[in-house]
Amino acid sequence: MNRLDIQPQLVEDILVRFLRAEAGKFGFTKALLGLSGGVDSAVSCALAARAFGPKNVLAVMMPYKTSNPDSEGDARQVVTALGVESRKVDISKTVDGYFDTVDVADKIRRGNVMARARMIVLYDLSVEWRGLVIGTSNKTEILLGYSTQFGDAASALNPLGDLYKHQVYQLARHLKLPSSVVDKAPSADLFQGQTDEAELGFTYAEADKLLELMVDQRYSPEDLLAEGFDESFVTKVARRIALNQYKRLPPVIAKLSERTVNHDFRYLRSWGH
Amino acid sequence: MDCRVVLAQVEPTLGNVSANLEVHLREIRAAIEAKADIIVFPELSLTGYFLRDQTSEVALALDSGALQEIADFSGRISIAVGFAERGRDGRVYNAMAWYEDGELLELHRKVHLVHYGMFDEARDFAPGERFRAFESKHGRFGLLICEDMWHVGSSWVHFLSNVDALFVASAGPARGVTEDETGLRSMHVWNKIHDTLALLYQTWIVYVNRVGSEDGILFGGGSRVVDPHGRETVAIAGFDPGRVTAHLDSDVLRRARVSTPLRRDEKPWIIARELTRLASGGQPQ
């Protein structure tokens, strides 16, 4: 047994309840999300469909002209399987409009522009759809900082944020998502041939095992070496976690007054709801 | 002591005392209707839990209108309710009040404020300083709030005070979903504590936890009653609001204490001597 194994039915119950309760507080009964054809957004979509009803969930497919056509096919399978509403918004013109104005060669920058263009689409459609944007970032990604700030990392509610990639897969199988979505190699699909694991330089299985001990069980670097982890792997992951903390927090505000937002003005989002 | 207790597993709205008061009054009326003797609400049931800077804004003085409305019903049923209490000196306490016959019979201020991990209570609340048993018309009782229960000394003091039942109000988050146990790890841990302490202290334990969600933290419910043998008698399953009625039976209590007379054989004076030594800086030997 993998120590990361979850009780999928219990997790489904909690996350469906989470989506309904946290959206309901603000008067929302609908949701939308970007559906990429990957496992994370498929799981978020399935949870949203259960929380709000399939007809109250809008899955938005946002290909760029270089996106793998299989991704859209996989996303459509999810839409059919779940019975959610869907819409395709091709971001090629938007993104190329920017690239025509500002010359961008760097693959990372180009990928970030695409991720942020998708964010613009979702937040715009959220007004028309009268729904909240549901996040699709899992705990592994969030800890490793493997996401675009204000891009795919942007959402109102994120049901996956406390699930490691391994646990997302478990939940995906429990939710009976199409096997083409569950079985393929994870990819941000920002450029051709991109896979998460090639880009990160390690596998999700390795990362999950290390992160769970490091973060959840509070193992020290010495403890981790004693567990048999490679020192350079431990150092690399620890460094990624620390370097990417900024992505997990709101912008830093310089303190001047007696009471400053985010420093000593402490209220929950649920404040007044 | 023979009484019928309603466990009111409610879902408080954060910082909205008037909405929460409505829920309390509805539950109290239903419990009166059902001819219960006592109704118990969770920790901070009138105010909500993760209050942060709202703590002082929603804190209730003991003479506040909301508490007076609750007190007014207590002629017909004894009521244990949780709230942020504004003390006379401006300190705010995480408090649990027991109203009976129109009066405040007992006030417990949480001693063991929880301030680690996801919790930050000691920043917003002042700690209570005592554990006192009290005489209700229904029995001799002790009140504890959530983390108080995790420090065995709290309930041990009530045990020495010969309580018939411990009433524990809680705002316990739901967490721990891995496969090594079925159900939430957080609930298993709580249940272990109740079962063990009820058995060792030979007392009834009435545990009332809240439900609902505050910024992604779901409260685990699982309100239940454990008898003086450490056996569950009633429970509310799942995370929904609900209520259940328990019968606290003095015969069960008496039989448990006859068969295993732990209280009779307790030697608190030895413990007191040892505590004095340890508290005055003596080294453990």
PDB file of N, CA, C and O in Angstrom, chain A residues 40 91 95 98-99 106-120 122-123 133 135-138 140-155 158 187-191 194 196 199-200 204 240 244-249:
ATOM      1  N   ASP A  40      -6.004  16.633 -14.127  1.00  0.00           N
ATOM      2  CA  ASP A  40      -6.358  17.556 -13.039  1.00  0.00           C
ATOM      3  C   ASP A  40      -7.667  18.290 -13.332  1.00  0.00           C
ATOM      4  O   ASP A  40      -8.586  18.294 -12.515  1.00  0.00           O
ATOM      5  N   ILE A  91      -7.536  30.558 -28.313  1.00  0.00           N
ATOM      6  CA  ILE A  91      -6.793  31.732 -27.830  1.00  0.00           C
ATOM      7  C   ILE A  91      -5.691  32.155 -28.802  1.00  0.00           C
ATOM      8  O   ILE A  91      -4.920  33.077 -28.510  1.00  0.00           O
ATOM      9  N   VAL A  95      -3.390  35.525 -28.294  1.00  0.00           N
ATOM     10  CA  VAL A  95      -1.982  35.339 -27.936  1.00  0.00           C
ATOM     11  C   VAL A  95      -1.081  35.856 -29.053  1.00  0.00           C
ATOM     12  O   VAL A  95      -0.095  36.569 -28.804  1.00  0.00           O
ATOM     13  N   TYR A  98      -0.628  39.543 -29.159  1.00  0.00           N
ATOM     14  CA  TYR A  98       0.410  40.015 -28.238  1.00  0.00           C
ATOM     15  C   TYR A  98       1.809  39.735 -28.806  1.00  0.00           C
ATOM     16  O   TYR A  98       2.688  40.608 -28.801  1.00  0.00           O
ATOM     17  N   PHE A  99       1.975  38.528 -29.346  1.00  0.00           N
ATOM     18  CA  PHE A  99       3.292  38.170 -29.887  1.00  0.00           C
ATOM     19  C   PHE A  99       3.650  39.035 -31.112  1.00  0.00           C
ATOM     20  O   PHE A  99       4.825  39.250 -31.395  1.00  0.00           O
ATOM     21  N   ASP A 106      11.362  33.107 -25.927  1.00  0.00           N
ATOM     22  CA  ASP A 106      11.530  32.197 -24.786  1.00  0.00           C
ATOM     23  C   ASP A 106      10.268  31.335 -24.593  1.00  0.00           C
ATOM     24  O   ASP A 106       9.160  31.849 -24.468  1.00  0.00           O
ATOM     25  N   LYS A 107      10.484  30.008 -24.569  1.00  0.00           N
ATOM     26  CA  LYS A 107       9.356  29.081 -24.469  1.00  0.00           C
ATOM     27  C   LYS A 107       8.566  29.277 -23.173  1.00  0.00           C
ATOM     28  O   LYS A 107       7.342  29.163 -23.148  1.00  0.00           O
ATOM     29  N   ILE A 108       9.291  29.540 -22.095  1.00  0.00           N
ATOM     30  CA  ILE A 108       8.621  29.714 -20.797  1.00  0.00           C
ATOM     31  C   ILE A 108       7.710  30.955 -20.838  1.00  0.00           C
ATOM     32  O   ILE A 108       6.549  30.911 -20.420  1.00  0.00           O
ATOM     33  N   ARG A 109       8.257  32.031 -21.375  1.00  0.00           N
ATOM     34  CA  ARG A 109       7.451  33.261 -21.469  1.00  0.00           C
ATOM     35  C   ARG A 109       6.243  33.040 -22.366  1.00  0.00           C
ATOM     36  O   ARG A 109       5.133  33.491 -22.052  1.00  0.00           O
ATOM     37  N   ARG A 110       6.454  32.362 -23.469  1.00  0.00           N
ATOM     38  CA  ARG A 110       5.330  32.115 -24.393  1.00  0.00           C
ATOM     39  C   ARG A 110       4.248  31.277 -23.691  1.00  0.00           C
ATOM     40  O   ARG A 110       3.054  31.558 -23.811  1.00  0.00           O
ATOM     41  N   GLY A 111       4.703  30.286 -22.940  1.00  0.00           N
ATOM     42  CA  GLY A 111       3.760  29.443 -22.203  1.00  0.00           C
ATOM     43  C   GLY A 111       2.987  30.251 -21.162  1.00  0.00           C
ATOM     44  O   GLY A 111       1.775  30.080 -20.994  1.00  0.00           O
ATOM     45  N   ASN A 112       3.685  31.138 -20.480  1.00  0.00           N
ATOM     46  CA  ASN A 112       3.032  31.988 -19.478  1.00  0.00           C
ATOM     47  C   ASN A 112       1.966  32.883 -20.108  1.00  0.00           C
ATOM     48  O   ASN A 112       0.888  33.087 -19.540  1.00  0.00           O
ATOM     49  N   VAL A 113       2.267  33.420 -21.288  1.00  0.00           N
ATOM     50  CA  VAL A 113       1.292  34.277 -21.977  1.00  0.00           C
ATOM     51  C   VAL A 113       0.029  33.469 -22.301  1.00  0.00           C
ATOM     52  O   VAL A 113      -1.097  33.935 -22.094  1.00  0.00           O
ATOM     53  N   MET A 114       0.225  32.238 -22.753  1.00  0.00           N
ATOM     54  CA  MET A 114      -0.940  31.393 -23.061  1.00  0.00           C
ATOM     55  C   MET A 114      -1.754  31.090 -21.794  1.00  0.00           C
ATOM     56  O   MET A 114      -2.992  31.173 -21.808  1.00  0.00           O
ATOM     57  N   ALA A 115      -1.047  30.752 -20.727  1.00  0.00           N
ATOM     58  CA  ALA A 115      -1.751  30.427 -19.474  1.00  0.00           C
ATOM     59  C   ALA A 115      -2.538  31.641 -18.986  1.00  0.00           C
ATOM     60  O   ALA A 115      -3.669  31.518 -18.496  1.00  0.00           O
ATOM     61  N   ARG A 116      -1.939  32.836 -19.161  1.00  0.00           N
ATOM     62  CA  ARG A 116      -2.632  34.052 -18.680  1.00  0.00           C
ATOM     63  C   ARG A 116      -3.761  34.447 -19.627  1.00  0.00           C
ATOM     64  O   ARG A 116      -4.770  35.007 -19.180  1.00  0.00           O
ATOM     65  N   ALA A 117      -3.618  34.152 -20.900  1.00  0.00           N
ATOM     66  CA  ALA A 117      -4.719  34.420 -21.839  1.00  0.00           C
ATOM     67  C   ALA A 117      -5.927  33.559 -21.449  1.00  0.00           C
ATOM     68  O   ALA A 117      -7.077  34.017 -21.485  1.00  0.00           O
ATOM     69  N   ARG A 118      -5.666  32.323 -21.034  1.00  0.00           N
ATOM     70  CA  ARG A 118      -6.770  31.435 -20.610  1.00  0.00           C
ATOM     71  C   ARG A 118      -7.430  31.975 -19.356  1.00  0.00           C
ATOM     72  O   ARG A 118      -8.657  31.902 -19.195  1.00  0.00           O
ATOM     73  N   MET A 119      -6.625  32.533 -18.466  1.00  0.00           N
ATOM     74  CA  MET A 119      -7.183  33.134 -17.245  1.00  0.00           C
ATOM     75  C   MET A 119      -8.126  34.284 -17.617  1.00  0.00           C
ATOM     76  O   MET A 119      -9.216  34.431 -17.058  1.00  0.00           O
ATOM     77  N   ILE A 120      -7.708  35.102 -18.586  1.00  0.00           N
ATOM     78  CA  ILE A 120      -8.546  36.242 -19.013  1.00  0.00           C
ATOM     79  C   ILE A 120      -9.890  35.732 -19.538  1.00  0.00           C
ATOM     80  O   ILE A 120     -10.950  36.255 -19.182  1.00  0.00           O
ATOM     81  N   LEU A 122     -11.420  32.869 -18.837  1.00  0.00           N
ATOM     82  CA  LEU A 122     -12.247  32.291 -17.761  1.00  0.00           C
ATOM     83  C   LEU A 122     -12.879  33.377 -16.900  1.00  0.00           C
ATOM     84  O   LEU A 122     -14.065  33.308 -16.575  1.00  0.00           O
ATOM     85  N   TYR A 123     -12.078  34.373 -16.514  1.00  0.00           N
ATOM     86  CA  TYR A 123     -12.629  35.409 -15.637  1.00  0.00           C
ATOM     87  C   TYR A 123     -13.636  36.282 -16.384  1.00  0.00           C
ATOM     88  O   TYR A 123     -14.589  36.792 -15.792  1.00  0.00           O
ATOM     89  N   VAL A 133     -14.793  30.632 -10.867  1.00  0.00           N
ATOM     90  CA  VAL A 133     -13.732  29.887 -11.549  1.00  0.00           C
ATOM     91  C   VAL A 133     -13.168  28.840 -10.594  1.00  0.00           C
ATOM     92  O   VAL A 133     -12.727  29.159  -9.476  1.00  0.00           O
ATOM     93  N   GLY A 135     -10.434  26.014  -9.587  1.00  0.00           N
ATOM     94  CA  GLY A 135      -9.017  25.774  -9.829  1.00  0.00           C
ATOM     95  C   GLY A 135      -8.715  24.314 -10.132  1.00  0.00           C
ATOM     96  O   GLY A 135      -9.514  23.409  -9.849  1.00  0.00           O
ATOM     97  N   THR A 136      -7.547  24.094 -10.727  1.00  0.00           N
ATOM     98  CA  THR A 136      -7.158  22.746 -11.131  1.00  0.00           C
ATOM     99  C   THR A 136      -5.724  22.427 -10.719  1.00  0.00           C
ATOM    100  O   THR A 136      -5.143  21.465 -11.197  1.00  0.00           O
ATOM    101  N   SER A 137      -5.133  23.246  -9.835  1.00  0.00           N
ATOM    102  CA  SER A 137      -3.736  23.000  -9.417  1.00  0.00           C
ATOM    103  C   SER A 137      -3.713  22.029  -8.248  1.00  0.00           C
ATOM    104  O   SER A 137      -4.401  22.247  -7.251  1.00  0.00           O
ATOM    105  N   ASN A 138      -2.907  20.979  -8.381  1.00  0.00           N
ATOM    106  CA  ASN A 138      -2.803  20.022  -7.268  1.00  0.00           C
ATOM    107  C   ASN A 138      -1.671  20.429  -6.325  1.00  0.00           C
ATOM    108  O   ASN A 138      -0.903  21.351  -6.596  1.00  0.00           O
ATOM    109  N   THR A 140       1.087  18.905  -5.448  1.00  0.00           N
ATOM    110  CA  THR A 140       2.442  18.701  -5.969  1.00  0.00           C
ATOM    111  C   THR A 140       2.876  19.930  -6.778  1.00  0.00           C
ATOM    112  O   THR A 140       3.955  20.483  -6.559  1.00  0.00           O
ATOM    113  N   GLU A 141       2.007  20.341  -7.688  1.00  0.00           N
ATOM    114  CA  GLU A 141       2.294  21.514  -8.518  1.00  0.00           C
ATOM    115  C   GLU A 141       2.464  22.779  -7.695  1.00  0.00           C
ATOM    116  O   GLU A 141       3.359  23.583  -7.940  1.00  0.00           O
ATOM    117  N   ILE A 142       1.567  22.958  -6.748  1.00  0.00           N
ATOM    118  CA  ILE A 142       1.603  24.179  -5.928  1.00  0.00           C
ATOM    119  C   ILE A 142       2.910  24.234  -5.143  1.00  0.00           C
ATOM    120  O   ILE A 142       3.570  25.266  -5.072  1.00  0.00           O
ATOM    121  N   LEU A 143       3.286  23.089  -4.547  1.00  0.00           N
ATOM    122  CA  LEU A 143       4.528  23.079  -3.761  1.00  0.00           C
ATOM    123  C   LEU A 143       5.755  23.278  -4.651  1.00  0.00           C
ATOM    124  O   LEU A 143       6.686  23.987  -4.285  1.00  0.00           O
ATOM    125  N   LEU A 144       5.744  22.644  -5.806  1.00  0.00           N
ATOM    126  CA  LEU A 144       6.902  22.775  -6.701  1.00  0.00           C
ATOM    127  C   LEU A 144       6.891  24.104  -7.455  1.00  0.00           C
ATOM    128  O   LEU A 144       7.876  24.475  -8.086  1.00  0.00           O
ATOM    129  N   GLY A 145       5.791  24.817  -7.384  1.00  0.00           N
ATOM    130  CA  GLY A 145       5.667  26.080  -8.122  1.00  0.00           C
ATOM    131  C   GLY A 145       5.573  25.846  -9.617  1.00  0.00           C
ATOM    132  O   GLY A 145       5.949  26.713 -10.402  1.00  0.00           O
ATOM    133  N   TYR A 146       5.058  24.677  -9.996  1.00  0.00           N
ATOM    134  CA  TYR A 146       4.980  24.329 -11.410  1.00  0.00           C
ATOM    135  C   TYR A 146       3.650  24.841 -11.964  1.00  0.00           C
ATOM    136  O   TYR A 146       2.722  24.077 -12.221  1.00  0.00           O
ATOM    137  N   SER A 147       3.571  26.143 -12.075  1.00  0.00           N
ATOM    138  CA  SER A 147       2.342  26.750 -12.592  1.00  0.00           C
ATOM    139  C   SER A 147       2.664  28.188 -12.958  1.00  0.00           C
ATOM    140  O   SER A 147       3.719  28.704 -12.610  1.00  0.00           O
ATOM    141  N   THR A 148       1.746  28.829 -13.659  1.00  0.00           N
ATOM    142  CA  THR A 148       1.932  30.233 -14.025  1.00  0.00           C
ATOM    143  C   THR A 148       1.130  31.098 -13.066  1.00  0.00           C
ATOM    144  O   THR A 148      -0.091  30.943 -12.969  1.00  0.00           O
ATOM    145  N   GLN A 149       1.840  32.008 -12.378  1.00  0.00           N
ATOM    146  CA  GLN A 149       1.153  32.913 -11.463  1.00  0.00           C
ATOM    147  C   GLN A 149       0.171  33.773 -12.268  1.00  0.00           C
ATOM    148  O   GLN A 149       0.531  34.269 -13.348  1.00  0.00           O
ATOM    149  N   PHE A 150      -1.011  33.950 -11.754  1.00  0.00           N
ATOM    150  CA  PHE A 150      -2.099  34.688 -12.432  1.00  0.00           C
ATOM    151  C   PHE A 150      -2.518  34.014 -13.740  1.00  0.00           C
ATOM    152  O   PHE A 150      -3.235  34.612 -14.535  1.00  0.00           O
ATOM    153  N   GLY A 151      -2.059  32.793 -13.948  1.00  0.00           N
ATOM    154  CA  GLY A 151      -2.460  32.042 -15.142  1.00  0.00           C
ATOM    155  C   GLY A 151      -3.288  30.855 -14.697  1.00  0.00           C
ATOM    156  O   GLY A 151      -4.365  31.025 -14.110  1.00  0.00           O
ATOM    157  N   ASP A 152      -2.765  29.640 -14.901  1.00  0.00           N
ATOM    158  CA  ASP A 152      -3.505  28.451 -14.468  1.00  0.00           C
ATOM    159  C   ASP A 152      -3.627  28.395 -12.952  1.00  0.00           C
ATOM    160  O   ASP A 152      -4.491  27.693 -12.426  1.00  0.00           O
ATOM    161  N   ALA A 153      -2.755  29.146 -12.244  1.00  0.00           N
ATOM    162  CA  ALA A 153      -2.839  29.129 -10.778  1.00  0.00           C
ATOM    163  C   ALA A 153      -3.997  29.980 -10.256  1.00  0.00           C
ATOM    164  O   ALA A 153      -4.310  29.937  -9.073  1.00  0.00           O
ATOM    165  N   ALA A 154      -4.626  30.772 -11.121  1.00  0.00           N
ATOM    166  CA  ALA A 154      -5.686  31.679 -10.663  1.00  0.00           C
ATOM    167  C   ALA A 154      -7.031  30.956 -10.591  1.00  0.00           C
ATOM    168  O   ALA A 154      -7.428  30.284 -11.543  1.00  0.00           O
ATOM    169  N   SER A 155      -7.713  31.095  -9.482  1.00  0.00           N
ATOM    170  CA  SER A 155      -9.061  30.544  -9.348  1.00  0.00           C
ATOM    171  C   SER A 155      -9.710  31.120  -8.109  1.00  0.00           C
ATOM    172  O   SER A 155      -9.044  31.748  -7.283  1.00  0.00           O
ATOM    173  N   ASN A 158     -10.314  26.121  -5.141  1.00  0.00           N
ATOM    174  CA  ASN A 158      -9.509  25.028  -5.701  1.00  0.00           C
ATOM    175  C   ASN A 158      -9.706  23.735  -4.921  1.00  0.00           C
ATOM    176  O   ASN A 158      -9.159  23.574  -3.831  1.00  0.00           O
ATOM    177  N   SER A 187       1.030  16.823 -19.148  1.00  0.00           N
ATOM    178  CA  SER A 187       1.695  17.867 -19.921  1.00  0.00           C
ATOM    179  C   SER A 187       0.937  19.176 -19.797  1.00  0.00           C
ATOM    180  O   SER A 187      -0.293  19.190 -19.780  1.00  0.00           O
ATOM    181  N   ALA A 188       1.688  20.277 -19.705  1.00  0.00           N
ATOM    182  CA  ALA A 188       1.057  21.597 -19.705  1.00  0.00           C
ATOM    183  C   ALA A 188       0.590  21.948 -21.120  1.00  0.00           C
ATOM    184  O   ALA A 188      -0.193  22.873 -21.305  1.00  0.00           O
ATOM    185  N   ASP A 189       1.096  21.217 -22.108  1.00  0.00           N
ATOM    186  CA  ASP A 189       0.712  21.390 -23.515  1.00  0.00           C
ATOM    187  C   ASP A 189       0.882  22.841 -23.973  1.00  0.00           C
ATOM    188  O   ASP A 189       0.074  23.373 -24.720  1.00  0.00           O
ATOM    189  N   LEU A 190       1.932  23.470 -23.500  1.00  0.00           N
ATOM    190  CA  LEU A 190       2.195  24.852 -23.910  1.00  0.00           C
ATOM    191  C   LEU A 190       3.074  24.877 -25.171  1.00  0.00           C
ATOM    192  O   LEU A 190       3.056  25.825 -25.920  1.00  0.00           O
ATOM    193  N   PHE A 191       3.867  23.820 -25.343  1.00  0.00           N
ATOM    194  CA  PHE A 191       4.582  23.654 -26.616  1.00  0.00           C
ATOM    195  C   PHE A 191       4.673  22.166 -26.917  1.00  0.00           C
ATOM    196  O   PHE A 191       4.455  21.327 -26.026  1.00  0.00           O
ATOM    197  N   GLN A 194       6.045  18.751 -24.892  1.00  0.00           N
ATOM    198  CA  GLN A 194       6.303  19.093 -23.483  1.00  0.00           C
ATOM    199  C   GLN A 194       5.669  18.046 -22.564  1.00  0.00           C
ATOM    200  O   GLN A 194       4.521  17.659 -22.771  1.00  0.00           O
ATOM    201  N   ASP A 196       5.424  17.257 -18.182  1.00  0.00           N
ATOM    202  CA  ASP A 196       5.770  17.801 -16.863  1.00  0.00           C
ATOM    203  C   ASP A 196       7.036  17.156 -16.328  1.00  0.00           C
ATOM    204  O   ASP A 196       7.938  17.829 -15.826  1.00  0.00           O
ATOM    205  N   GLU A 199      10.263  18.154 -17.912  1.00  0.00           N
ATOM    206  CA  GLU A 199      10.605  19.528 -17.556  1.00  0.00           C
ATOM    207  C   GLU A 199      11.100  19.640 -16.109  1.00  0.00           C
ATOM    208  O   GLU A 199      12.038  20.376 -15.807  1.00  0.00           O
ATOM    209  N   LEU A 200      10.449  18.900 -15.225  1.00  0.00           N
ATOM    210  CA  LEU A 200      10.837  18.947 -13.807  1.00  0.00           C
ATOM    211  C   LEU A 200      12.152  18.209 -13.556  1.00  0.00           C
ATOM    212  O   LEU A 200      12.897  18.556 -12.651  1.00  0.00           O
ATOM    213  N   TYR A 204       6.526  12.394 -10.973  1.00  0.00           N
ATOM    214  CA  TYR A 204       5.559  12.789  -9.937  1.00  0.00           C
ATOM    215  C   TYR A 204       5.563  11.784  -8.784  1.00  0.00           C
ATOM    216  O   TYR A 204       5.402  12.165  -7.630  1.00  0.00           O
ATOM    217  N   ARG A 240      13.018  24.503  -4.744  1.00  0.00           N
ATOM    218  CA  ARG A 240      11.841  24.870  -5.553  1.00  0.00           C
ATOM    219  C   ARG A 240      10.689  25.322  -4.653  1.00  0.00           C
ATOM    220  O   ARG A 240       9.998  26.301  -4.958  1.00  0.00           O
ATOM    221  N   ASN A 244       9.400  29.318  -4.771  1.00  0.00           N
ATOM    222  CA  ASN A 244       8.072  29.572  -5.338  1.00  0.00           C
ATOM    223  C   ASN A 244       7.030  30.008  -4.315  1.00  0.00           C
ATOM    224  O   ASN A 244       5.849  30.099  -4.640  1.00  0.00           O
ATOM    225  N   GLN A 245       7.462  30.293  -3.114  1.00  0.00           N
ATOM    226  CA  GLN A 245       6.503  30.723  -2.088  1.00  0.00           C
ATOM    227  C   GLN A 245       5.720  31.953  -2.563  1.00  0.00           C
ATOM    228  O   GLN A 245       4.543  32.101  -2.274  1.00  0.00           O
ATOM    229  N   TYR A 246       6.380  32.830  -3.296  1.00  0.00           N
ATOM    230  CA  TYR A 246       5.700  34.053  -3.766  1.00  0.00           C
ATOM    231  C   TYR A 246       4.451  33.757  -4.583  1.00  0.00           C
ATOM    232  O   TYR A 246       3.487  34.515  -4.563  1.00  0.00           O
ATOM    233  N   LYS A 247       4.441  32.623  -5.275  1.00  0.00           N
ATOM    234  CA  LYS A 247       3.275  32.302  -6.105  1.00  0.00           C
ATOM    235  C   LYS A 247       2.066  31.939  -5.259  1.00  0.00           C
ATOM    236  O   LYS A 247       0.941  31.914  -5.741  1.00  0.00           O
ATOM    237  N   ARG A 248       2.329  31.570  -4.015  1.00  0.00           N
ATOM    238  CA  ARG A 248       1.238  31.097  -3.154  1.00  0.00           C
ATOM    239  C   ARG A 248       0.641  32.213  -2.317  1.00  0.00           C
ATOM    240  O   ARG A 248      -0.275  31.974  -1.537  1.00  0.00           O
ATOM    241  N   LEU A 249       1.202  33.393  -2.414  1.00  0.00           N
ATOM    242  CA  LEU A 249       0.778  34.479  -1.530  1.00  0.00           C
ATOM    243  C   LEU A 249       0.320  35.686  -2.328  1.00  0.00           C
ATOM    244  O   LEU A 249       0.736  35.871  -3.468  1.00  0.00           O
TER     245      LEU A 249
END
